[in-house]
Coordinates of C-alpha atoms in Angstrom, one line a residue:
Chain A
M1 CA 7.8 32.1 104.2
E2 CA 5.0 31.7 105.9
E3 CA 2.7 33.5 103.1
L4 CA 1.9 32.4 99.9
I5 CA 4.2 32.5 96.7
K6 CA 2.1 35.5 94.9
P7 CA 0.6 32.9 92.0
L8 CA -1.4 31.5 95.0
Q9 CA -2.1 33.5 96.9
D10 CA -3.1 35.8 93.9
L11 CA -5.9 33.2 93.2
V12 CA -7.0 31.8 96.6
D13 CA -7.9 35.9 97.1
R14 CA -9.9 35.2 94.3
F15 CA -11.7 32.6 95.8
R16 CA -11.8 33.5 99.0
S17 CA -14.5 36.5 97.2
L18 CA -16.8 34.3 96.6
D19 CA -19.9 33.4 98.4
G20 CA -19.8 31.2 101.0
V21 CA -15.6 30.8 100.8
G22 CA -13.2 30.7 103.7
K23 CA -9.2 30.5 103.8
K24 CA -9.1 26.7 103.7
S25 CA -11.4 26.0 101.6
A26 CA -9.7 28.4 98.6
L27 CA -6.8 27.3 99.2
R28 CA -7.9 23.8 98.7
M29 CA -9.3 24.8 95.9
A30 CA -6.0 26.4 94.4
F31 CA -4.5 23.3 95.1
S32 CA -7.2 22.2 92.8
V33 CA -6.1 24.5 90.0
L34 CA -2.6 23.6 90.2
D35 CA -3.3 19.7 89.8
M36 CA -5.2 20.5 86.8
S37 CA -3.8 20.2 83.8
E38 CA -3.0 22.9 81.3
E39 CA -5.5 22.3 79.7
D40 CA -7.9 22.4 81.9
A41 CA -6.6 25.2 83.6
V42 CA -8.0 27.5 80.6
S43 CA -10.8 25.5 80.5
F44 CA -11.7 26.4 83.4
A45 CA -10.8 30.8 83.1
Q46 CA -12.6 30.2 79.8
S47 CA -15.4 29.2 81.5
I48 CA -15.3 32.4 83.7
L49 CA -15.1 34.9 81.1
D50 CA -18.6 33.4 78.9
A51 CA -20.6 33.1 82.1
K52 CA -20.4 36.8 82.8
T53 CA -20.8 37.3 78.9
K54 CA -22.6 35.1 77.9
I55 CA -25.3 35.5 81.0
G56 CA -27.4 38.8 80.5
L57 CA -31.1 39.5 80.7
C58 CA -34.7 38.1 80.2
K59 CA -36.4 40.5 78.8
C60 CA -39.3 39.7 80.3
C61 CA -38.9 38.7 84.0
Q62 CA -35.5 39.7 84.2
N63 CA -34.2 35.8 85.2
I64 CA -30.5 35.8 84.0
S65 CA -30.7 34.0 80.4
S66 CA -28.2 32.9 77.8
E67 CA -30.7 33.9 75.3
E68 CA -33.1 37.5 75.2
I69 CA -36.4 35.9 76.0
C70 CA -35.6 33.3 77.8
P71 CA -37.2 29.3 77.8
I72 CA -40.1 30.3 80.6
C73 CA -41.3 33.4 78.6
A74 CA -40.6 31.7 74.7
S75 CA -42.6 29.2 76.5
S76 CA -46.5 29.2 74.7
S77 CA -46.9 25.6 77.0
R78 CA -47.8 28.4 79.7
D79 CA -50.1 30.3 81.5
H80 CA -48.8 34.2 80.9
S81 CA -51.3 36.0 83.2
L82 CA -50.3 34.0 86.6
V83 CA -46.8 35.7 87.2
C84 CA -44.4 34.6 90.1
V85 CA -42.5 37.5 91.6
V86 CA -39.2 36.2 93.6
E87 CA -36.1 37.7 94.9
D88 CA -33.5 35.5 92.5
Y89 CA -32.9 32.7 89.8
Q90 CA -32.5 29.9 93.2
S91 CA -36.0 31.2 93.8
V92 CA -36.9 30.0 90.3
M93 CA -34.8 27.1 90.8
A94 CA -36.8 26.2 93.3
L95 CA -40.4 26.6 92.1
E96 CA -39.4 24.5 88.7
K97 CA -38.4 21.5 90.8
V98 CA -41.1 21.2 92.3
R99 CA -43.1 20.7 89.1
E100 CA -46.3 22.7 89.6
F101 CA -46.2 26.4 88.7
N102 CA -47.1 26.5 85.3
G103 CA -47.2 30.5 85.3
V104 CA -44.1 32.8 84.6
Y105 CA -41.7 35.0 87.1
H106 CA -40.5 38.0 87.5
V107 CA -37.1 38.1 89.3
L108 CA -36.7 41.0 90.7
H109 CA -32.6 40.5 92.2
G110 CA -32.8 41.1 95.5
T111 CA -35.5 42.6 98.6
I112 CA -35.8 45.8 99.4
S113 CA -33.4 45.9 102.5
P114 CA -32.5 50.5 103.9
M115 CA -30.1 48.3 105.8
K116 CA -27.8 47.5 103.2
G117 CA -29.2 50.5 101.3
I118 CA -31.0 49.0 98.5
G119 CA -34.1 50.5 97.6
P120 CA -37.0 50.3 94.6
D121 CA -35.4 51.5 92.4
K122 CA -32.5 48.9 92.2
L123 CA -34.9 46.3 91.7
K124 CA -36.7 45.2 89.1
I125 CA -40.2 46.4 90.1
K126 CA -40.3 49.2 87.4
E127 CA -40.5 46.7 84.3
L128 CA -43.0 44.2 86.7
L129 CA -44.9 47.6 86.3
E130 CA -44.4 48.1 82.3
R131 CA -44.7 44.0 82.6
I132 CA -48.5 44.4 84.2
N133 CA -49.6 48.1 81.6
E134 CA -49.1 46.0 79.7
G135 CA -52.0 44.2 79.4
G136 CA -52.4 40.1 80.2
I137 CA -51.9 39.7 83.5
S138 CA -54.8 38.5 85.6
E139 CA -52.4 37.8 88.9
V140 CA -49.6 38.3 90.6
I141 CA -47.8 35.5 93.4
V142 CA -45.7 37.4 95.4
A143 CA -43.3 34.7 96.6
T144 CA -40.5 36.8 98.5
N145 CA -38.3 35.0 101.0
P146 CA -40.6 35.1 104.6
T147 CA -37.2 37.2 106.2
V148 CA -38.2 40.4 107.2
E149 CA -36.6 42.3 104.0
G150 CA -39.1 39.4 102.0
E151 CA -42.2 40.3 103.6
A152 CA -41.8 44.1 103.4
T153 CA -41.6 43.9 100.3
A154 CA -44.6 41.8 99.5
M155 CA -45.8 44.7 100.8
Y156 CA -44.4 47.7 99.2
I157 CA -45.2 45.9 95.7
S158 CA -48.7 44.9 97.2
R159 CA -49.5 48.6 98.1
L160 CA -48.1 49.4 94.1
L161 CA -50.2 46.7 92.5
K162 CA -54.0 46.8 93.8
P163 CA -55.1 50.0 92.4
L164 CA -53.9 48.3 88.8
G165 CA -56.8 45.7 89.4
V166 CA -54.3 42.9 89.3
R167 CA -54.8 40.0 91.8
V168 CA -51.8 40.1 94.4
T169 CA -51.7 36.9 96.8
R170 CA -48.7 36.2 98.9
I171 CA -47.4 32.3 99.3
A172 CA -48.4 30.8 102.2
N173 CA -46.9 30.4 106.0
G174 CA -47.7 27.5 107.4
L175 CA -44.9 24.2 109.1
P176 CA -43.2 22.8 106.6
V177 CA -43.9 19.3 106.1
G178 CA -42.7 16.7 108.2
A179 CA -41.7 19.6 111.1
D180 CA -42.3 18.6 114.6
L181 CA -45.4 21.6 116.3
E182 CA -42.2 21.1 120.2
F183 CA -39.5 22.7 117.5
A184 CA -41.3 25.4 114.9
D185 CA -40.8 29.0 116.6
E186 CA -44.0 30.3 117.4
V187 CA -44.8 32.8 114.4
T188 CA -44.0 29.7 112.1
L189 CA -46.9 28.5 114.9
F190 CA -48.1 31.6 114.1
R191 CA -48.9 32.0 111.6
A192 CA -49.7 28.0 110.4
I193 CA -52.9 28.4 112.9
Q194 CA -54.2 32.3 111.2
G195 CA -53.5 30.4 107.9
R196 CA -55.4 26.9 109.0
H197 CA -58.3 25.3 106.2
D198 CA -61.0 23.1 106.9
I199 CA -60.5 19.7 106.0
Chain B
M1 CA -36.4 24.6 82.6
E2 CA -35.2 22.7 85.4
E3 CA -32.0 22.3 84.7
L4 CA -29.2 25.8 84.5
I5 CA -29.0 27.6 81.6
K6 CA -24.9 25.9 79.9
P7 CA -22.4 29.3 80.4
L8 CA -23.5 28.9 84.1
Q9 CA -23.4 24.8 84.0
D10 CA -20.6 24.8 82.5
L11 CA -18.4 26.9 85.1
V12 CA -20.4 24.8 88.3
D13 CA -19.5 22.3 86.6
R14 CA -15.7 23.9 86.4
F15 CA -16.2 24.5 90.8
R16 CA -17.7 21.4 90.9
S17 CA -14.4 20.0 90.0
L18 CA -12.2 21.5 92.5
D19 CA -11.4 19.4 95.6
G20 CA -13.5 19.4 97.9
V21 CA -16.5 20.9 96.4
G22 CA -20.1 20.1 96.1
K23 CA -23.6 21.0 94.2
K24 CA -24.2 23.9 96.0
S25 CA -21.3 25.7 97.3
A26 CA -20.1 24.9 93.3
L27 CA -23.8 27.0 92.0
R28 CA -23.1 29.6 95.1
M29 CA -19.9 30.5 93.6
A30 CA -21.1 30.5 89.5
F31 CA -23.1 32.8 91.3
S32 CA -20.5 35.2 92.8
V33 CA -19.1 35.6 89.6
L34 CA -22.2 36.6 87.6
D35 CA -22.3 39.1 90.7
M36 CA -18.4 40.1 89.6
S37 CA -17.5 43.6 87.2
E38 CA -16.2 42.3 84.5
E39 CA -13.0 43.2 85.8
D40 CA -12.4 41.3 88.6
A41 CA -14.3 38.2 86.5
V42 CA -11.5 39.2 83.7
S43 CA -8.7 39.1 86.6
F44 CA -9.9 36.3 88.8
A45 CA -10.0 34.0 85.1
Q46 CA -6.3 35.4 84.8
S47 CA -5.2 34.8 87.9
I48 CA -5.7 30.6 87.7
L49 CA -4.2 31.2 84.5
D50 CA -0.8 32.9 85.9
A51 CA -0.9 30.6 88.6
K52 CA -0.5 27.7 86.2
T53 CA 2.3 29.3 84.1
K54 CA 3.7 31.2 86.9
I55 CA 4.5 27.9 89.4
G56 CA 7.5 25.4 89.2
L57 CA 8.6 22.9 91.7
C58 CA 11.6 24.1 92.8
K59 CA 15.3 22.5 91.8
C60 CA 16.2 21.4 95.2
C61 CA 13.9 20.8 97.5
Q62 CA 10.3 20.3 94.2
N63 CA 8.7 22.0 96.8
I64 CA 6.3 24.6 94.3
S65 CA 7.7 27.8 93.3
S66 CA 7.2 30.6 91.4
E67 CA 11.3 31.1 91.5
E68 CA 13.9 28.4 90.3
I69 CA 15.5 28.0 93.8
C70 CA 12.9 28.6 95.8
P71 CA 13.3 31.1 98.8
I72 CA 14.0 28.7 102.0
C73 CA 16.8 27.2 100.0
A74 CA 17.2 30.0 98.8
S75 CA 18.1 31.1 102.2
S76 CA 21.2 31.6 103.9
S77 CA 20.3 31.7 107.4
R78 CA 18.9 28.3 107.6
D79 CA 20.6 24.8 107.8
H80 CA 21.1 23.1 105.0
S81 CA 22.2 19.8 106.8
L82 CA 18.2 18.7 107.6
V83 CA 16.4 17.4 105.6
C84 CA 12.4 17.1 106.6
V85 CA 10.3 15.1 104.0
V86 CA 7.0 15.7 103.6
E87 CA 3.9 14.7 101.2
D88 CA 3.2 17.9 100.3
Y89 CA 3.5 22.1 100.3
Q90 CA 0.5 22.6 103.0
S91 CA 3.0 20.1 105.9
V92 CA 5.7 23.3 104.6
M93 CA 3.1 25.6 105.1
A94 CA 2.1 23.3 108.7
L95 CA 5.2 23.7 110.1
E96 CA 7.0 26.8 108.9
K97 CA 4.0 28.5 111.2
V98 CA 5.4 26.9 113.7
R99 CA 8.5 28.9 113.2
E100 CA 10.3 26.3 115.5
F101 CA 12.3 24.2 112.4
N102 CA 15.5 25.6 110.7
G103 CA 16.3 23.0 108.9
V104 CA 14.9 22.5 104.4
Y105 CA 12.4 20.1 103.0
H106 CA 12.3 17.9 100.7
V107 CA 8.7 17.4 99.2
L108 CA 7.7 14.6 97.3
H109 CA 4.5 15.0 96.2
G110 CA 2.9 12.2 97.5
T111 CA 2.8 8.6 99.3
I112 CA 3.5 5.3 97.8
S113 CA 0.0 4.2 97.6
P114 CA 0.2 1.1 95.2
M115 CA -3.6 1.2 95.8
K116 CA -4.0 4.3 93.9
G117 CA -0.8 3.8 91.9
I118 CA 1.3 5.3 92.3
G119 CA 5.2 3.8 93.1
P120 CA 8.3 5.4 94.5
D121 CA 9.1 5.8 90.6
K122 CA 6.5 8.7 90.8
L123 CA 7.4 10.2 93.9
K124 CA 10.1 12.9 93.8
I125 CA 12.5 10.1 95.6
K126 CA 14.4 9.6 93.5
E127 CA 15.5 13.5 93.7
L128 CA 15.8 13.5 97.1
L129 CA 19.0 10.8 96.8
E130 CA 20.7 13.2 94.3
R131 CA 20.2 15.7 97.3
I132 CA 21.5 13.2 99.2
N133 CA 24.5 12.2 97.0
E134 CA 25.4 15.1 96.4
G135 CA 27.1 15.3 100.4
G136 CA 26.1 17.5 103.0
I137 CA 22.9 16.5 104.5
S138 CA 23.7 14.9 108.2
E139 CA 20.1 14.2 108.9
V140 CA 16.7 13.2 107.1
I141 CA 13.5 14.3 109.2
V142 CA 10.2 11.6 108.0
A143 CA 7.7 13.8 108.4
T144 CA 5.2 12.3 105.9
N145 CA 1.2 12.0 107.6
P146 CA 0.8 9.1 110.5
T147 CA -1.3 7.7 108.8
V148 CA -1.0 4.1 106.7
E149 CA 0.6 5.4 103.4
G150 CA 2.7 8.4 104.8
E151 CA 3.8 5.0 107.3
A152 CA 4.2 3.0 104.4
T153 CA 6.9 6.0 102.6
A154 CA 8.3 6.6 106.1
M155 CA 9.6 3.0 106.0
Y156 CA 10.6 3.1 102.5
I157 CA 12.7 5.8 103.1
S158 CA 14.5 5.0 105.3
R159 CA 15.3 1.9 104.2
L160 CA 16.7 3.5 101.0
L161 CA 19.0 6.0 102.9
K162 CA 20.0 4.8 105.6
P163 CA 23.0 2.8 104.2
L164 CA 23.8 6.5 102.7
G165 CA 25.0 6.8 106.2
V166 CA 22.7 9.4 107.0
R167 CA 21.2 9.9 110.1
V168 CA 17.0 9.3 109.3
T169 CA 14.3 10.3 111.6
R170 CA 11.3 10.3 112.2
I171 CA 8.2 13.5 114.1
A172 CA 6.9 12.3 117.2
N173 CA 3.3 10.0 117.5
G174 CA 1.8 10.8 120.2
L175 CA -1.4 12.0 122.4
P176 CA -1.8 15.8 120.8
V177 CA -1.6 19.0 123.0
G178 CA -4.8 19.5 124.9
A179 CA -6.3 15.9 123.8
D180 CA -8.1 13.9 127.0
L181 CA -7.1 10.1 127.7
E182 CA -10.0 9.0 127.3
F183 CA -11.0 9.9 123.5
A184 CA -7.9 9.4 122.2
D185 CA -7.9 5.7 119.8
E186 CA -6.0 2.5 120.9
V187 CA -3.1 2.7 118.2
T188 CA -1.9 6.9 119.8
L189 CA -1.9 5.2 123.0
F190 CA -0.5 2.6 122.6
R191 CA 2.3 5.0 120.6
A192 CA 2.5 8.0 123.4
I193 CA 3.3 5.0 126.0
Q194 CA 6.4 4.0 123.5
G195 CA 7.4 6.5 123.2
R196 CA 7.9 7.9 127.3
H197 CA 10.2 9.9 128.4
D198 CA 11.6 10.7 131.9
I199 CA 10.8 13.9 133.5

């Protein structure tokens, strides 16, 4: 009886299919479910279904939202002429935490990656062009991650948007605050020197 | 909009309630659910409910089981006179992996822990006594973990069973194979010396 009993194995397999969950964690989680009260298990199952059915994409910025227009896009106190283009919802959360950016977002849901077979048509780039064509946008900050795919996507978007007469900017590269030059990689250091400014 | 949208927050909270899941992991898992197909999400929810409803305890050894009598207790090729008492299902799995133990198990579902308010009555000790009183058991190996609670539980069980004329043994303490004396803790080293044998 080395293998698990079927209902438990099924649940472990489900947990393992989640991002970043290994064999041992999945088993521990499955045991947590067994230790739950009947009610909690039912609520847990329901919350999975709710997340799938109640969450859609904001019609404007394509961010995940439980409403047709997300609270950021619906807010009148935000600058709707400034659009920050990001890869995913996690990036929106990270930027919102800073409490410095008062514009709106546009979520691409990924990056261009020929290796993974993700072309520009699979991202929400068409929707971004539509937003710009509707007018009222003066600057687009491309805040995709500074990875190979993120940079390529930023370049692609910048070439696409510049002919439309909109200002396209890219977030800065450089040393993170609190870092040590000794341990910085060469590309970051090179970018930090390139991006130097008067003090 | 720093906080999450409600259906997502609900799901994150559910994941966080699982053993060993932190804030970031819970969020990553919740996003995995959003990325799932509708079908997969339904199956996931169903597998949680199935695990709760289809898994009960084996009437004999108290191990979790989807049948009334678990495959180990039902097996005729195993030695039913030798019972190994363990804390939980995970211990059963660990011992089964060794493929050396051919007896049967008895799962306590915890250890005696006055700190956590767990007395002997909350463990499956009564059921163990019943099994022994039914006869046919010659040896009970107490294989609770070598922790303070595990040792205390082992002592308690040993005192309870010895008057019944059954042989009670405890798994050995000592250095794990491949370990280095330099890094062994004193208690383990002391036990290893105490438990020395002729070669």
